[in-house]
């Protein structure tokens, strides 16, 4: 069955395991080999076997992963990169030109903000931050004729705000812009932005897609073949591609995405209930909670609410730092989306670079990336750390 047929006929879990690769015709290998080769023998000048000539342009291990992630996002074409930011930079250069403008989240991932603010702006792409949970705020920030991209994360990091993808697709398209959705926090198992009108999906595959904190990578997925052409050209011209071993790891992670995500969500729900009842916790931020301002939109566009949650502690920054230091099953560290639970203090860690700007986060905020360990152990660990 071709990737397209898999996509049309199979459930998500089946696609996760089978899309993008057929067992190797010569050896029968059921898993894509790691094609550690830079070049390919040609049968006479220009006589390519299977279309491969040089591994910056294409490599079979990368092709398999790119087909699989495209199928899971219900897109036509996938592209794998050396990191999430490499994917973002390639996308921006492929679609924008100096003199144009982008709307970005006012609580964007710090690295994305830095890319727009310190790299793309120097190149000539202007940007305006807007609250992407409010389509009218995004509409007000759009400059018709000038805005090329409306860039959205949902849920956002670390405040887990929710953007209404369908509404923002209309806002972007009415202004002649494209909607880009960073789907890193949700993963394609929980949310498929292309089916809601987005033009491009971005991933840091370092997170839930890879899922084991053992690889840094990025991906783009599109439906439109003209966009695909532009990205293909820039992926090859800029060269920030995923290598074969990284592609193999990201692809291996993808196969278990559905079961991992369900466990991440189960554990997050258990922790939310525990934290809500704890006297040292002043607020729990999780889109699955009915009081979360984005809950209704999340319920509409997400299968479940994810493995990320944030909470604020009574006692300010000192208490938050103390909780982070005392957790033991939760590892103190940046990043997210791996099988192991992580705890971090956004104000001093992931979001330190936005201190003093409009993106600053509360000092008493703690962010959890809830892993797939036993929920009882995670609860006991936080109970100890909060006491
Ligand atoms: N997008 C989001 C939402 C992220 O959290 C990150 C990294 O933390 C990135 C993009 C950048 O990805 P990478 O670190 O793989 O370059």
CSV table of C-alpha atoms and ligand atoms in Angstrom, one decimal:
chain,number,residue,atom,x,y,z
A,1,UNK,CA,0.0,0.0,0.0
A,2,UNK,CA,1.3,3.5,-0.8
A,3,UNK,CA,1.6,6.1,2.0
A,4,UNK,CA,-1.5,7.8,0.6
A,5,UNK,CA,-3.5,4.6,0.7
A,6,UNK,CA,-2.3,3.9,4.3
A,7,UNK,CA,-3.4,7.4,5.2
A,8,UNK,CA,-6.8,7.1,3.7
A,9,UNK,CA,-7.6,3.6,4.9
A,10,UNK,CA,-5.9,3.1,8.2
A,11,UNK,CA,-6.3,4.3,11.8
A,12,UNK,CA,-3.8,6.5,13.4
A,13,UNK,CA,-1.9,3.7,15.2
A,14,UNK,CA,-1.6,1.7,12.0
A,15,UNK,CA,-0.3,4.6,10.1
A,16,UNK,CA,2.2,5.4,12.8
A,17,UNK,CA,3.7,1.9,12.4
A,18,UNK,CA,3.3,1.3,8.6
A,19,UNK,CA,3.2,4.6,6.7
A,20,UNK,CA,6.3,5.8,4.9
A,21,UNK,CA,8.1,2.5,4.5
A,22,UNK,CA,7.6,-0.9,2.9
A,23,UNK,CA,9.8,-3.9,4.1
A,24,UNK,CA,13.0,-3.7,2.2
A,25,UNK,CA,12.6,-5.5,-1.2
A,26,UNK,CA,16.0,-7.2,-1.1
A,27,UNK,CA,16.4,-8.1,2.6
A,28,UNK,CA,12.8,-7.9,3.9
A,29,UNK,CA,13.9,-5.7,6.8
A,30,UNK,CA,10.8,-4.5,8.5
A,31,UNK,CA,12.4,-1.4,9.9
A,32,UNK,CA,14.1,1.2,7.6
A,33,UNK,CA,17.8,0.6,7.7
A,34,UNK,CA,20.1,3.5,8.7
A,35,UNK,CA,21.4,4.5,5.3
A,36,UNK,CA,24.8,5.9,6.5
A,37,UNK,CA,25.8,7.0,3.0
A,38,UNK,CA,26.5,10.5,1.6
A,39,UNK,CA,26.3,9.5,-2.1
A,40,UNK,CA,24.7,6.8,-4.4
A,41,UNK,CA,26.1,4.8,-7.4
A,42,UNK,CA,24.5,6.0,-10.6
A,43,UNK,CA,23.8,3.5,-13.5
A,44,UNK,CA,25.4,5.8,-16.1
A,45,UNK,CA,25.3,9.6,-15.9
A,46,UNK,CA,22.0,10.7,-14.4
A,47,UNK,CA,20.8,7.1,-14.0
A,48,UNK,CA,19.6,7.3,-10.4
A,49,UNK,CA,18.3,4.2,-8.6
A,50,UNK,CA,15.2,5.2,-6.6
A,51,UNK,CA,15.9,9.0,-7.1
A,52,UNK,CA,18.8,9.2,-4.6
A,53,UNK,CA,21.9,11.1,-5.7
A,54,UNK,CA,23.3,12.8,-2.5
A,55,UNK,CA,22.1,12.7,1.1
A,56,UNK,CA,21.6,16.4,1.7
A,57,UNK,CA,19.0,16.3,-1.1
A,58,UNK,CA,17.4,13.0,0.1
A,59,UNK,CA,18.3,9.9,2.1
A,60,UNK,CA,16.1,6.7,2.3
A,61,UNK,CA,16.0,6.7,6.1
A,62,UNK,CA,14.9,10.3,6.1
A,63,UNK,CA,12.4,9.7,3.3
A,64,UNK,CA,10.7,7.0,5.4
A,65,UNK,CA,10.4,9.3,8.4
A,66,UNK,CA,9.2,12.2,6.3
A,67,UNK,CA,6.5,9.9,4.7
A,68,UNK,CA,5.4,8.7,8.2
A,69,UNK,CA,5.0,12.1,9.8
A,70,UNK,CA,3.2,13.4,6.7
A,71,UNK,CA,0.7,10.6,7.0
A,72,UNK,CA,0.1,11.2,10.7
A,73,UNK,CA,-0.5,14.9,10.2
A,74,UNK,CA,-2.8,14.1,7.2
A,75,UNK,CA,-0.5,16.1,4.9
A,76,UNK,CA,0.9,15.4,1.5
A,77,UNK,CA,4.6,16.0,2.2
A,78,UNK,CA,6.9,15.9,5.2
A,79,UNK,CA,10.4,17.3,5.7
A,80,UNK,CA,12.9,16.4,8.4
A,81,UNK,CA,15.5,18.8,9.8
A,82,UNK,CA,18.4,18.9,12.2
A,83,UNK,CA,16.3,20.7,14.9
A,84,UNK,CA,13.0,22.4,15.3
A,85,UNK,CA,14.6,25.7,14.8
A,86,UNK,CA,16.3,24.6,11.6
A,87,UNK,CA,12.8,23.6,10.4
A,88,UNK,CA,11.5,27.0,11.3
A,89,UNK,CA,14.3,28.9,9.7
A,90,UNK,CA,14.0,26.9,6.5
A,91,UNK,CA,10.3,27.5,6.4
A,92,UNK,CA,10.5,31.2,6.9
A,93,UNK,CA,13.2,31.6,4.2
A,94,UNK,CA,11.2,29.4,1.9
A,95,UNK,CA,7.9,31.4,2.3
A,96,UNK,CA,8.9,34.9,3.1
A,97,UNK,CA,10.9,37.7,1.5
A,98,UNK,CA,12.6,40.7,3.1
A,99,UNK,CA,10.0,43.5,3.6
A,100,UNK,CA,7.3,41.1,4.7
A,101,UNK,CA,5.8,40.6,8.1
A,102,UNK,CA,4.8,37.8,10.5
A,103,UNK,CA,2.4,37.7,13.4
A,104,UNK,CA,3.9,35.5,16.2
A,105,UNK,CA,2.5,34.4,19.6
A,106,UNK,CA,3.1,36.9,22.5
A,107,UNK,CA,4.1,33.8,24.5
A,108,UNK,CA,6.1,32.0,21.8
A,109,UNK,CA,8.7,29.5,22.7
A,110,UNK,CA,11.8,31.6,23.5
A,111,UNK,CA,13.9,30.1,20.7
A,112,UNK,CA,11.2,30.9,18.2
A,113,UNK,CA,10.9,34.5,19.5
A,114,UNK,CA,14.7,34.8,19.3
A,115,UNK,CA,14.8,33.5,15.7
A,116,UNK,CA,12.2,36.0,14.6
A,117,UNK,CA,13.6,38.9,16.7
A,118,UNK,CA,17.4,38.4,16.2
A,119,UNK,CA,17.8,36.5,13.0
A,120,UNK,CA,14.8,37.0,10.6
A,121,UNK,CA,14.4,40.6,11.5
A,122,UNK,CA,18.0,41.4,10.5
A,123,UNK,CA,17.3,39.7,7.2
A,124,UNK,CA,14.3,41.9,6.7
A,125,UNK,CA,11.2,40.1,8.1
A,126,UNK,CA,9.3,42.2,10.6
A,127,UNK,CA,7.1,40.6,13.2
A,128,UNK,CA,4.4,41.6,15.8
A,129,UNK,CA,3.6,39.6,18.9
A,130,UNK,CA,-0.2,38.9,19.5
A,131,UNK,CA,-2.2,36.9,21.9
A,132,UNK,CA,-3.0,33.9,19.6
A,133,UNK,CA,-5.8,32.7,22.0
A,134,UNK,CA,-7.7,35.8,20.8
A,135,UNK,CA,-8.5,35.7,17.0
A,136,UNK,CA,-9.4,39.4,17.1
A,137,UNK,CA,-6.0,40.4,18.6
A,138,UNK,CA,-4.4,38.4,15.7
A,139,UNK,CA,-6.6,40.2,13.2
A,140,UNK,CA,-5.6,43.5,14.6
A,141,UNK,CA,-1.9,42.6,14.3
A,142,UNK,CA,-2.2,41.4,10.7
A,143,UNK,CA,-1.0,43.9,8.0
A,144,UNK,CA,-3.0,43.0,4.9
A,145,UNK,CA,-0.7,42.7,1.9
A,146,UNK,CA,2.4,42.6,4.1
A,147,UNK,CA,1.8,39.8,6.5
A,148,UNK,CA,2.9,36.6,5.0
A,149,UNK,CA,2.7,34.3,8.1
A,150,UNK,CA,0.5,33.9,11.1
A,151,UNK,CA,2.5,31.7,13.4
A,152,UNK,CA,0.8,29.9,16.2
A,153,UNK,CA,1.6,27.5,19.0
A,154,UNK,CA,-1.2,25.6,20.7
A,155,UNK,CA,-1.0,24.8,23.5
A,156,UNK,CA,1.6,27.5,24.2
A,157,UNK,CA,4.6,27.2,26.4
A,158,UNK,CA,4.6,27.4,29.5
A,159,UNK,CA,1.1,29.0,30.0
A,160,UNK,CA,-0.8,26.4,27.9
A,161,UNK,CA,-2.9,29.0,26.1
A,162,UNK,CA,-5.1,27.6,23.3
A,163,UNK,CA,-5.4,29.0,19.8
A,164,UNK,CA,-8.5,28.3,17.8
A,165,UNK,CA,-6.8,26.9,14.6
A,166,UNK,CA,-10.0,27.1,12.5
A,167,UNK,CA,-10.7,30.7,13.4
A,168,UNK,CA,-7.0,31.7,12.8
A,169,UNK,CA,-6.9,30.0,9.5
A,170,UNK,CA,-9.8,32.3,8.4
A,171,UNK,CA,-8.0,35.4,9.8
A,172,UNK,CA,-4.8,34.5,8.0
A,173,UNK,CA,-6.4,33.6,4.7
A,174,UNK,CA,-8.6,36.7,4.6
A,175,UNK,CA,-5.4,38.7,4.8
A,176,UNK,CA,-3.7,36.6,2.1
A,177,UNK,CA,-1.3,35.1,4.7
A,178,UNK,CA,-0.5,31.5,5.6
A,179,UNK,CA,-1.3,29.9,9.0
A,180,UNK,CA,1.7,28.0,10.5
A,181,UNK,CA,1.0,25.8,13.6
A,182,UNK,CA,3.7,24.6,15.8
A,183,UNK,CA,2.2,21.3,16.9
A,184,UNK,CA,5.1,20.3,19.2
A,185,UNK,CA,3.1,20.3,22.4
A,186,UNK,CA,0.1,18.4,21.1
A,187,UNK,CA,1.7,16.0,18.6
A,188,UNK,CA,-0.3,14.7,15.7
A,189,UNK,CA,-2.0,12.1,18.0
A,190,UNK,CA,-3.8,14.9,19.9
A,191,UNK,CA,-4.3,17.5,17.1
A,192,UNK,CA,-4.0,17.7,13.3
A,193,UNK,CA,-3.9,21.3,12.3
A,194,UNK,CA,-3.9,20.7,8.6
A,195,UNK,CA,-7.4,19.2,8.9
A,196,UNK,CA,-8.5,22.5,10.6
A,197,UNK,CA,-7.3,24.8,7.8
A,198,UNK,CA,-3.6,25.4,8.7
A,199,UNK,CA,-1.2,25.5,5.8
A,200,UNK,CA,2.0,24.3,7.5
A,201,UNK,CA,2.7,22.2,10.6
A,202,UNK,CA,6.0,22.6,12.5
A,203,UNK,CA,7.5,20.2,14.9
A,204,UNK,CA,10.4,20.0,17.3
A,205,UNK,CA,10.6,16.2,16.9
A,206,UNK,CA,13.0,16.5,19.9
A,207,UNK,CA,9.9,16.3,22.0
A,208,UNK,CA,6.9,13.9,21.8
A,209,UNK,CA,7.6,12.7,18.2
A,210,UNK,CA,11.0,11.3,19.2
A,211,UNK,CA,9.7,10.8,22.7
A,212,UNK,CA,12.8,9.4,24.4
A,213,UNK,CA,15.0,12.5,24.9
A,214,UNK,CA,17.7,10.9,22.7
A,215,UNK,CA,17.5,13.0,19.5
A,216,UNK,CA,17.2,16.7,18.4
A,217,UNK,CA,15.2,17.2,15.3
A,218,UNK,CA,12.5,19.1,13.5
A,219,UNK,CA,9.9,18.6,10.9
A,220,UNK,CA,7.5,20.4,8.5
A,221,UNK,CA,4.3,19.0,7.0
A,222,UNK,CA,2.2,20.6,4.2
A,223,UNK,CA,-0.7,19.6,2.0
A,224,UNK,CA,-0.1,22.1,-0.8
A,225,UNK,CA,2.3,20.9,-3.4
A,226,UNK,CA,3.5,24.3,-4.4
A,227,UNK,CA,4.5,25.0,-0.8
A,228,UNK,CA,6.1,21.6,-0.8
A,229,UNK,CA,8.2,22.6,-3.8
A,230,UNK,CA,9.4,25.8,-2.2
A,231,UNK,CA,10.3,23.9,1.0
A,232,UNK,CA,12.1,21.1,-0.9
A,233,UNK,CA,14.2,23.7,-2.7
A,234,UNK,CA,15.2,25.5,0.6
A,235,UNK,CA,15.7,22.3,2.5
A,236,UNK,CA,18.3,21.3,-0.1
A,237,UNK,CA,19.7,24.8,-0.6
A,238,UNK,CA,20.1,25.6,3.2
A,239,UNK,CA,21.1,22.0,4.1
A,240,UNK,CA,19.9,21.9,7.7
A,241,UNK,CA,18.6,18.3,7.2
A,242,UNK,CA,18.1,15.5,9.6
A,243,UNK,CA,20.9,12.9,9.3
A,244,UNK,CA,20.0,9.2,8.8
A,245,UNK,CA,20.6,8.1,12.4
A,246,UNK,CA,18.5,11.0,13.8
A,247,UNK,CA,15.8,10.3,11.2
A,248,UNK,CA,15.8,6.6,12.4
A,249,UNK,CA,15.4,7.6,16.0
A,250,UNK,CA,12.6,10.1,15.3
A,251,UNK,CA,10.8,7.5,13.1
A,252,UNK,CA,11.2,4.8,15.8
A,253,UNK,CA,9.6,7.2,18.3
A,254,UNK,CA,6.7,7.9,16.0
A,255,UNK,CA,5.6,4.3,16.0
A,256,UNK,CA,4.7,4.4,19.7
A,257,UNK,CA,3.4,7.9,19.8
A,258,UNK,CA,-0.3,7.0,20.4
A,259,UNK,CA,0.4,4.7,23.4
A,260,UNK,CA,2.9,7.1,24.9
A,261,UNK,CA,0.6,10.1,24.5
A,262,UNK,CA,-2.3,8.3,26.1
A,263,UNK,CA,-0.1,7.5,29.1
A,264,UNK,CA,1.2,11.1,29.2
A,265,UNK,CA,-2.4,12.3,29.3
A,266,UNK,CA,-3.5,9.8,31.9
A,267,UNK,CA,-0.6,10.8,34.2
A,268,UNK,CA,-1.1,14.5,33.7
A,269,UNK,CA,-4.8,14.2,34.6
A,270,UNK,CA,-3.9,12.3,37.8
A,271,UNK,CA,-1.4,15.0,38.7
A,272,UNK,CA,-3.8,17.9,37.9
A,273,UNK,CA,-6.3,16.4,40.4
A,274,UNK,CA,-3.6,16.0,43.0
A,275,UNK,CA,-2.2,19.5,42.6
A,276,UNK,CA,-5.7,21.1,42.6
A,277,UNK,CA,-6.3,19.7,46.1
A,278,UNK,CA,-2.9,20.7,47.5
A,279,UNK,CA,-2.8,23.7,49.8
A,280,UNK,CA,0.6,24.9,48.7
A,281,UNK,CA,-0.6,25.2,45.1
A,282,UNK,CA,-2.3,28.5,44.1
A,283,UNK,CA,-3.3,27.7,40.5
A,284,UNK,CA,-3.1,24.7,38.2
A,285,UNK,CA,-2.9,25.5,34.5
A,286,UNK,CA,-4.1,22.6,32.2
A,287,UNK,CA,-6.4,22.9,29.1
A,288,UNK,CA,-8.4,19.9,30.3
A,289,UNK,CA,-9.8,21.9,33.2
A,290,UNK,CA,-13.2,23.4,32.5
A,291,UNK,CA,-12.1,26.7,34.1
A,292,UNK,CA,-9.1,27.0,31.7
A,293,UNK,CA,-10.0,29.9,29.3
A,294,UNK,CA,-9.2,27.8,26.2
A,295,UNK,CA,-11.0,24.6,27.4
A,296,UNK,CA,-13.9,24.7,24.9
A,297,UNK,CA,-11.6,25.3,21.9
A,298,UNK,CA,-9.2,22.6,23.1
A,299,UNK,CA,-12.1,20.2,23.6
A,300,UNK,CA,-13.1,20.9,19.9
A,301,UNK,CA,-9.7,20.5,18.3
A,302,UNK,CA,-7.8,18.1,20.5
A,303,UNK,CA,-8.4,14.4,21.2
A,304,UNK,CA,-7.1,14.8,24.8
A,305,UNK,CA,-5.3,17.6,26.6
A,306,UNK,CA,-1.7,16.5,26.7
A,307,UNK,CA,1.2,15.8,29.0
A,308,UNK,CA,2.2,19.3,29.8
A,309,UNK,CA,1.0,21.2,32.8
A,310,UNK,CA,2.0,24.2,34.8
A,311,UNK,CA,1.2,25.3,38.3
A,312,UNK,CA,1.8,28.3,40.6
A,313,UNK,CA,2.8,27.9,44.2
A,314,UNK,CA,1.9,30.0,47.2
A,315,UNK,CA,5.2,31.4,48.5
A,316,UNK,CA,6.6,33.0,45.3
A,317,UNK,CA,9.8,32.3,43.5
A,318,UNK,CA,11.7,30.9,46.5
A,319,UNK,CA,9.1,28.2,47.0
A,320,UNK,CA,9.0,27.4,43.3
A,321,UNK,CA,12.8,27.0,43.2
A,322,UNK,CA,12.7,24.9,46.3
A,323,UNK,CA,10.1,22.5,44.8
A,324,UNK,CA,12.2,22.1,41.7
A,325,UNK,CA,15.3,21.4,43.7
A,326,UNK,CA,13.5,18.8,45.9
A,327,UNK,CA,11.8,16.7,43.3
A,328,UNK,CA,13.6,13.4,42.7
A,329,UNK,CA,11.5,11.3,40.3
A,330,UNK,CA,10.9,14.5,38.3
A,331,UNK,CA,14.3,15.4,36.8
A,332,UNK,CA,15.2,19.1,36.9
A,333,UNK,CA,15.8,19.9,33.2
A,334,UNK,CA,14.7,21.8,30.1
A,335,UNK,CA,13.0,20.2,27.1
A,336,UNK,CA,9.8,18.1,27.3
A,337,UNK,CA,7.9,15.2,25.7
A,338,UNK,CA,10.2,12.4,26.7
A,339,UNK,CA,9.2,9.2,28.6
A,340,UNK,CA,10.8,10.6,31.8
A,341,UNK,CA,9.1,13.3,33.8
A,342,UNK,CA,10.8,16.7,33.9
A,343,UNK,CA,10.3,19.7,36.2
A,344,UNK,CA,11.5,23.2,35.5
A,345,UNK,CA,11.3,26.8,36.6
A,346,UNK,CA,10.4,28.7,33.3
A,347,UNK,CA,11.3,32.1,34.8
A,348,UNK,CA,14.9,31.1,35.5
A,349,UNK,CA,15.3,28.4,32.9
A,350,UNK,CA,13.5,28.0,29.5
A,351,UNK,CA,12.1,31.6,29.6
A,352,UNK,CA,15.0,33.4,31.2
A,353,UNK,CA,15.8,35.2,27.9
A,354,UNK,CA,12.3,36.9,27.9
A,355,UNK,CA,12.6,38.4,31.4
A,356,UNK,CA,11.7,42.1,31.3
A,357,UNK,CA,9.8,41.7,28.0
A,358,UNK,CA,6.1,41.3,27.4
A,359,UNK,CA,6.7,37.5,27.3
A,360,UNK,CA,7.9,37.4,30.9
A,361,UNK,CA,6.3,34.5,32.9
A,362,UNK,CA,5.3,34.5,36.6
A,363,UNK,CA,8.2,33.9,39.1
A,364,UNK,CA,6.1,31.3,41.1
A,365,UNK,CA,5.4,29.2,38.0
A,366,UNK,CA,6.6,25.6,37.7
A,367,UNK,CA,6.2,23.6,34.5
A,368,UNK,CA,6.0,19.8,34.3
A,369,UNK,CA,6.5,17.6,31.4
A,370,UNK,CA,4.7,14.6,32.7
A,371,UNK,CA,6.3,11.3,31.7
A,372,UNK,CA,5.0,7.8,31.6
A,373,UNK,CA,6.3,6.5,34.9
A,374,UNK,CA,3.8,5.1,37.5
A,375,UNK,CA,1.4,7.9,38.4
A,376,UNK,CA,1.6,7.0,42.1
A,377,UNK,CA,5.4,7.6,42.1
A,378,UNK,CA,5.0,11.0,40.4
A,379,UNK,CA,2.3,12.1,42.9
A,380,UNK,CA,4.4,10.9,45.9
A,381,UNK,CA,7.4,12.8,44.5
A,382,UNK,CA,5.5,16.1,44.2
A,383,UNK,CA,3.9,15.6,47.6
A,384,UNK,CA,7.4,15.3,49.1
A,385,UNK,CA,8.7,18.3,47.1
A,386,UNK,CA,5.8,20.5,48.1
A,387,UNK,CA,5.8,19.7,51.8
B,1,LIG,N1,8.8,24.8,19.2
B,1,LIG,C1,8.6,24.5,20.5
B,1,LIG,C2,7.1,24.6,21.0
B,1,LIG,C3,9.6,24.1,21.4
B,1,LIG,O1,9.3,23.8,22.6
B,1,LIG,C4,10.9,24.0,20.9
B,1,LIG,C5,12.0,23.6,21.8
B,1,LIG,O2,11.9,23.5,23.0
B,1,LIG,C6,11.1,24.3,19.5
B,1,LIG,C7,10.1,24.7,18.7
B,1,LIG,C8,12.5,24.3,19.0
B,1,LIG,O3,12.9,23.0,18.7
B,1,LIG,P1,14.4,22.5,18.8
B,1,LIG,O4,14.9,22.6,20.2
B,1,LIG,O5,14.3,21.0,18.4
B,1,LIG,O6,15.2,23.3,17.9
